[in-house]
């Protein structure tokens, strides 16, 4: 005799993911919240959206009163009404598509071995003793040992790799999902291991570009056009935002950190790794004043103060100094600062014909 074992598999596709999910026997919660067994992060998915109840031979889907509904073969499922799934059914939850693809494996049941009636053979000598005495024998006969049962063999149909009628690329399941069925060959490594995050204000299923199309494309039953336009808008909208708000890039207080070296190039300023973000933004905010007074003791003192955090003492009027020389006293120990960077700042901001002496706190 044979026995059928059903593995409840679902081929799942959605925004930035595609994998095979195997539902175990019992209840499988589906929703947006991380406490669910199957987590779908999407605004059209409720926190507790639906539930799968699987047994050894069937799998039932129940919509838990979700806001945007659960669709099976493009028909909305009634809330709290169980529906037994059949192979090939397509379940749509928000922007995610689940194809029910159960795997049926036929297994031969083990045959029961023929065990001789040893007990009956043992009773015969007792009956014979009761009726007639046994004949005298030189040696007592040895009872035959019970035969060894034949080995039990279990045959199983070989697993076959699933071939989806809707082409998609299988990838590793995100955290919170069950282990995916291994494909015939290792899937390509994704370029990013993190989840896809939309820019603020955009959606995966709606697009403002739809207003520029004829009314025929506004059919609510057709979800492809809005999703397709949303893909294009997610690429073009951030570029438009940068163009419309480019003035923010020109202000050192609001410019991105990676844009600060480009602003510094206007004033022939270079930053190395010893400059932190606050120091760079402060210097760029005052760069127009410092650049105007470049070569003076005030400009040099201000740049050193921004970099070291303390105000230096610059002496260029002492009569004991040689001609065209000055001294710079930093009220910090030398090991507390980057001497090479301080010397570079002085060389760039001092008059070209002068020399200096750098003094640190002992």
PDB file of N, CA and C in Angstrom, residues 2-5 104-108 155-157:
ATOM      1  N   UNK A   2       0.329   2.350  -0.509  1.00  0.00           N
ATOM      2  CA  UNK A   2       1.080   3.605  -0.588  1.00  0.00           C
ATOM      3  C   UNK A   2       0.415   4.669   0.277  1.00  0.00           C
ATOM      4  N   UNK A   3       1.205   5.653   0.640  1.00  0.00           N
ATOM      5  CA  UNK A   3       0.734   6.756   1.466  1.00  0.00           C
ATOM      6  C   UNK A   3       1.191   8.067   0.846  1.00  0.00           C
ATOM      7  N   UNK A   4       0.327   9.093   0.840  1.00  0.00           N
ATOM      8  CA  UNK A   4       0.652  10.394   0.265  1.00  0.00           C
ATOM      9  C   UNK A   4       1.024  11.380   1.373  1.00  0.00           C
ATOM     10  N   UNK A   5       2.145  12.071   1.169  1.00  0.00           N
ATOM     11  CA  UNK A   5       2.593  13.119   2.088  1.00  0.00           C
ATOM     12  C   UNK A   5       2.549  14.442   1.328  1.00  0.00           C
ATOM     13  N   UNK A 104       3.187  16.729  -3.565  1.00  0.00           N
ATOM     14  CA  UNK A 104       2.661  15.438  -3.122  1.00  0.00           C
ATOM     15  C   UNK A 104       3.735  14.383  -3.328  1.00  0.00           C
ATOM     16  N   UNK A 105       4.090  13.695  -2.271  1.00  0.00           N
ATOM     17  CA  UNK A 105       5.091  12.637  -2.320  1.00  0.00           C
ATOM     18  C   UNK A 105       4.426  11.319  -1.948  1.00  0.00           C
ATOM     19  N   UNK A 106       4.584  10.307  -2.802  1.00  0.00           N
ATOM     20  CA  UNK A 106       4.005   8.985  -2.571  1.00  0.00           C
ATOM     21  C   UNK A 106       5.057   8.102  -1.922  1.00  0.00           C
ATOM     22  N   UNK A 107       4.708   7.508  -0.784  1.00  0.00           N
ATOM     23  CA  UNK A 107       5.630   6.666  -0.021  1.00  0.00           C
ATOM     24  C   UNK A 107       4.981   5.303   0.168  1.00  0.00           C
ATOM     25  N   UNK A 108       5.732   4.236  -0.105  1.00  0.00           N
ATOM     26  CA  UNK A 108       5.237   2.877   0.116  1.00  0.00           C
ATOM     27  C   UNK A 108       5.257   2.554   1.602  1.00  0.00           C
ATOM     28  N   UNK A 155      10.219   3.015  -0.181  1.00  0.00           N
ATOM     29  CA  UNK A 155      10.534   3.699  -1.438  1.00  0.00           C
ATOM     30  C   UNK A 155       9.812   5.029  -1.469  1.00  0.00           C
ATOM     31  N   UNK A 156      10.490   6.001  -1.992  1.00  0.00           N
ATOM     32  CA  UNK A 156       9.920   7.351  -2.068  1.00  0.00           C
ATOM     33  C   UNK A 156      10.176   7.930  -3.447  1.00  0.00           C
ATOM     34  N   UNK A 157       9.171   8.567  -3.949  1.00  0.00           N
ATOM     35  CA  UNK A 157       9.339   9.195  -5.263  1.00  0.00           C
ATOM     36  C   UNK A 157      10.371  10.292  -5.163  1.00  0.00           C
TER      37      UNK A 157
END
